[in-house]
PDB file of C-alpha atoms in Angstrom:
ATOM      1  CA  MET A  17     107.792 113.815  76.187  1.00  0.00           C
ATOM      2  CA  LEU A  18     104.125 112.785  76.451  1.00  0.00           C
ATOM      3  CA  GLN A  19     105.281 109.642  78.320  1.00  0.00           C
ATOM      4  CA  PHE A  20     107.153 111.674  80.874  1.00  0.00           C
ATOM      5  CA  LEU A  21     104.064 113.963  81.314  1.00  0.00           C
ATOM      6  CA  LYS A  22     101.875 110.939  81.953  1.00  0.00           C
ATOM      7  CA  PHE A  23     104.596 109.528  84.372  1.00  0.00           C
ATOM      8  CA  SER A  24     104.593 112.923  86.162  1.00  0.00           C
ATOM      9  CA  ILE A  25     100.754 112.961  86.655  1.00  0.00           C
ATOM     10  CA  VAL A  26     100.773 109.385  87.916  1.00  0.00           C
ATOM     11  CA  GLY A  27     103.732 110.293  90.110  1.00  0.00           C
ATOM     12  CA  THR A  28     101.825 113.328  91.542  1.00  0.00           C
ATOM     13  CA  ILE A  29      98.850 111.161  92.438  1.00  0.00           C
ATOM     14  CA  ALA A  30     101.105 108.540  94.103  1.00  0.00           C
ATOM     15  CA  ALA A  31     103.090 111.366  95.881  1.00  0.00           C
ATOM     16  CA  LEU A  32      99.873 112.836  97.293  1.00  0.00           C
ATOM     17  CA  ILE A  33      98.958 109.372  98.655  1.00  0.00           C
ATOM     18  CA  ASP A  34     102.478 108.915  99.992  1.00  0.00           C
ATOM     19  CA  VAL A  35     102.554 112.339 101.832  1.00  0.00           C
ATOM     20  CA  GLY A  36      98.935 112.064 102.981  1.00  0.00           C
ATOM     21  CA  VAL A  37      99.438 108.695 104.619  1.00  0.00           C
ATOM     22  CA  LEU A  38     102.820 109.803 106.071  1.00  0.00           C
ATOM     23  CA  VAL A  39     101.229 112.892 107.699  1.00  0.00           C
ATOM     24  CA  ILE A  40      98.390 110.902 109.001  1.00  0.00           C
ATOM     25  CA  LEU A  41     100.706 108.267 110.571  1.00  0.00           C
ATOM     26  CA  LYS A  42     103.268 110.659 111.878  1.00  0.00           C
ATOM     27  CA  GLU A  43     101.027 113.543 113.193  1.00  0.00           C
ATOM     28  CA  LEU A  44      97.783 111.804 114.086  1.00  0.00           C
ATOM     29  CA  MET A  45      99.027 108.334 115.045  1.00  0.00           C
ATOM     30  CA  HIS A  46     102.449 109.381 116.348  1.00  0.00           C
ATOM     31  CA  PHE A  47     104.447 106.797 114.327  1.00  0.00           C
ATOM     32  CA  ASP A  48     108.209 107.176 114.013  1.00  0.00           C
ATOM     33  CA  VAL A  49     108.937 109.060 110.880  1.00  0.00           C
ATOM     34  CA  LEU A  50     110.833 106.234 109.162  1.00  0.00           C
ATOM     35  CA  ILE A  51     108.134 103.687 109.934  1.00  0.00           C
ATOM     36  CA  ALA A  52     105.403 105.987 108.767  1.00  0.00           C
ATOM     37  CA  SER A  53     107.405 106.698 105.540  1.00  0.00           C
ATOM     38  CA  GLU A  54     107.857 103.078 104.852  1.00  0.00           C
ATOM     39  CA  ILE A  55     104.135 102.323 105.185  1.00  0.00           C
ATOM     40  CA  SER A  56     103.190 105.428 103.121  1.00  0.00           C
ATOM     41  CA  PHE A  57     105.759 104.575 100.399  1.00  0.00           C
ATOM     42  CA  CYS A  58     104.434 101.087 100.056  1.00  0.00           C
ATOM     43  CA  ALA A  59     100.782 102.398  99.763  1.00  0.00           C
ATOM     44  CA  SER A  60     101.864 104.692  97.010  1.00  0.00           C
ATOM     45  CA  VAL A  61     103.713 101.944  95.149  1.00  0.00           C
ATOM     46  CA  VAL A  62     100.533  99.923  94.671  1.00  0.00           C
ATOM     47  CA  VAL A  63      98.683 102.910  93.263  1.00  0.00           C
ATOM     48  CA  ASN A  64     101.661 103.931  91.177  1.00  0.00           C
ATOM     49  CA  TYR A  65     101.924 100.380  89.690  1.00  0.00           C
ATOM     50  CA  LEU A  66      98.310 100.212  88.730  1.00  0.00           C
ATOM     51  CA  LEU A  67      98.308 103.632  87.119  1.00  0.00           C
ATOM     52  CA  SER A  68     101.762 103.353  85.551  1.00  0.00           C
ATOM     53  CA  MET A  69     101.038 100.090  83.749  1.00  0.00           C
ATOM     54  CA  ALA A  70      97.557 101.250  82.719  1.00  0.00           C
ATOM     55  CA  PHE A  71      98.511 104.795  81.406  1.00  0.00           C
ATOM     56  CA  VAL A  72     102.317 105.314  81.152  1.00  0.00           C
ATOM     57  CA  PHE A  73     104.294 102.227  80.159  1.00  0.00           C
ATOM     58  CA  LYS A  74     103.476  99.583  77.553  1.00  0.00           C
ATOM     59  CA  SER A  75     103.691  96.185  79.169  1.00  0.00           C
ATOM     60  CA  LYS A  76     106.196  93.528  78.043  1.00  0.00           C
ATOM     61  CA  ASN A  77     103.124  91.149  77.980  1.00  0.00           C
ATOM     62  CA  GLU A  78     104.403  89.147  80.875  1.00  0.00           C
ATOM     63  CA  SER A  79     102.009  87.813  83.535  1.00  0.00           C
ATOM     64  CA  LYS A  80     100.689  90.550  85.736  1.00  0.00           C
ATOM     65  CA  VAL A  81     102.050  88.812  88.783  1.00  0.00           C
ATOM     66  CA  LYS A  82     105.499  88.639  87.318  1.00  0.00           C
ATOM     67  CA  GLU A  83     105.155  92.326  86.184  1.00  0.00           C
ATOM     68  CA  PHE A  84     104.105  93.429  89.671  1.00  0.00           C
ATOM     69  CA  VAL A  85     107.001  91.520  91.265  1.00  0.00           C
ATOM     70  CA  ALA A  86     109.468  93.231  88.996  1.00  0.00           C
ATOM     71  CA  PHE A  87     107.849  96.626  89.754  1.00  0.00           C
ATOM     72  CA  PHE A  88     107.866  95.889  93.486  1.00  0.00           C
ATOM     73  CA  ILE A  89     111.586  94.841  93.302  1.00  0.00           C
ATOM     74  CA  LEU A  90     112.429  98.102  91.576  1.00  0.00           C
ATOM     75  CA  SER A  91     110.412  99.983  94.052  1.00  0.00           C
ATOM     76  CA  VAL A  92     112.337  98.431  96.936  1.00  0.00           C
ATOM     77  CA  GLY A  93     115.408 100.229  95.509  1.00  0.00           C
ATOM     78  CA  GLY A  94     113.378 103.430  95.580  1.00  0.00           C
ATOM     79  CA  LEU A  95     112.221 102.725  99.155  1.00  0.00           C
ATOM     80  CA  GLY A  96     115.856 102.153 100.263  1.00  0.00           C
ATOM     81  CA  LEU A  97     116.849 105.498  98.591  1.00  0.00           C
ATOM     82  CA  ASN A  98     113.767 107.289 100.190  1.00  0.00           C
ATOM     83  CA  GLN A  99     114.611 105.953 103.640  1.00  0.00           C
ATOM     84  CA  LEU A 100     118.216 106.832 103.414  1.00  0.00           C
ATOM     85  CA  ILE A 101     117.467 110.429 102.374  1.00  0.00           C
ATOM     86  CA  LEU A 102     114.938 110.778 105.209  1.00  0.00           C
ATOM     87  CA  TRP A 103     117.227 109.295 107.710  1.00  0.00           C
ATOM     88  CA  LEU A 104     120.024 111.501 106.833  1.00  0.00           C
ATOM     89  CA  GLY A 105     117.949 114.631 106.480  1.00  0.00           C
ATOM     90  CA  VAL A 106     115.865 114.282 109.659  1.00  0.00           C
ATOM     91  CA  HIS A 107     118.334 112.682 111.970  1.00  0.00           C
ATOM     92  CA  PHE A 108     121.680 114.187 110.942  1.00  0.00           C
ATOM     93  CA  VAL A 109     120.819 117.507 109.177  1.00  0.00           C
ATOM     94  CA  ALA A 110     117.804 118.157 111.392  1.00  0.00           C
ATOM     95  CA  ILE A 111     115.585 119.326 108.468  1.00  0.00           C
ATOM     96  CA  HIS A 112     111.746 118.924 108.936  1.00  0.00           C
ATOM     97  CA  TYR A 113     110.599 115.573 107.661  1.00  0.00           C
ATOM     98  CA  LEU A 114     108.248 117.058 105.008  1.00  0.00           C
ATOM     99  CA  ALA A 115     110.991 119.102 103.500  1.00  0.00           C
ATOM    100  CA  VAL A 116     113.258 116.142 103.297  1.00  0.00           C
ATOM    101  CA  LYS A 117     110.369 114.043 101.914  1.00  0.00           C
ATOM    102  CA  VAL A 118     109.913 116.346  99.009  1.00  0.00           C
ATOM    103  CA  PHE A 119     113.646 116.113  98.100  1.00  0.00           C
ATOM    104  CA  ALA A 120     113.464 112.285  98.474  1.00  0.00           C
ATOM    105  CA  MET A 121     110.313 112.107  96.266  1.00  0.00           C
ATOM    106  CA  ILE A 122     112.040 114.052  93.458  1.00  0.00           C
ATOM    107  CA  THR A 123     115.149 111.851  93.682  1.00  0.00           C
ATOM    108  CA  VAL A 124     113.168 108.556  93.772  1.00  0.00           C
ATOM    109  CA  SER A 125     110.941 109.764  90.893  1.00  0.00           C
ATOM    110  CA  LEU A 126     113.981 110.061  88.664  1.00  0.00           C
ATOM    111  CA  TYR A 127     115.246 106.698  89.749  1.00  0.00           C
ATOM    112  CA  ASN A 128     111.728 105.161  89.205  1.00  0.00           C
ATOM    113  CA  PHE A 129     111.332 106.565  85.665  1.00  0.00           C
ATOM    114  CA  VAL A 130     114.739 105.324  84.482  1.00  0.00           C
ATOM    115  CA  THR A 131     114.536 101.812  86.082  1.00  0.00           C
ATOM    116  CA  ARG A 132     110.906 101.185  85.020  1.00  0.00           C
ATOM    117  CA  LYS A 133     111.557 102.369  81.507  1.00  0.00           C
ATOM    118  CA  ILE A 134     114.579  99.988  81.292  1.00  0.00           C
ATOM    119  CA  PHE A 135     113.037  96.932  83.038  1.00  0.00           C
ATOM    120  CA  LEU A 136     109.253  97.109  82.578  1.00  0.00           C
ATOM    121  CA  GLU A 137     108.549  98.771  79.234  1.00  0.00           C
ATOM    122  CA  SER A 138     108.292  96.810  75.956  1.00  0.00           C
ATOM    123  CA  LYS A 139     110.924  97.821  73.391  1.00  0.00           C
ATOM    124  CA  GLU A 140     108.305  97.633  70.652  1.00  0.00           C
ATOM    125  CA  LYS A 141     107.038 100.854  69.114  1.00  0.00           C
TER     126      LYS A 141
END
């Protein structure tokens, strides 16, 4: 339970970065929503990795480069899920991008917790 609470706090910080960068790129710089979302998602992944491995998950003691590559590969799956949800919600259902983004972040957060717990956390107690 404590681990999920820490994961949620880190996720909230990363989500604020994700949405903040998305809004800046979309509203102020007039990027396409999918391009803006891809960039904002990647920015939040870096912050999420640093905070997750420092405060949420116990490392498997692999090299940090190897660990980040694994984290990044798992995040690519999350990015694909995020982009699919945004594409469907914005272009086919015609829902405002921020409403769709909230749904996408919740879905991707669940995916992230499960995959990171399985592939990045040490099994030692």
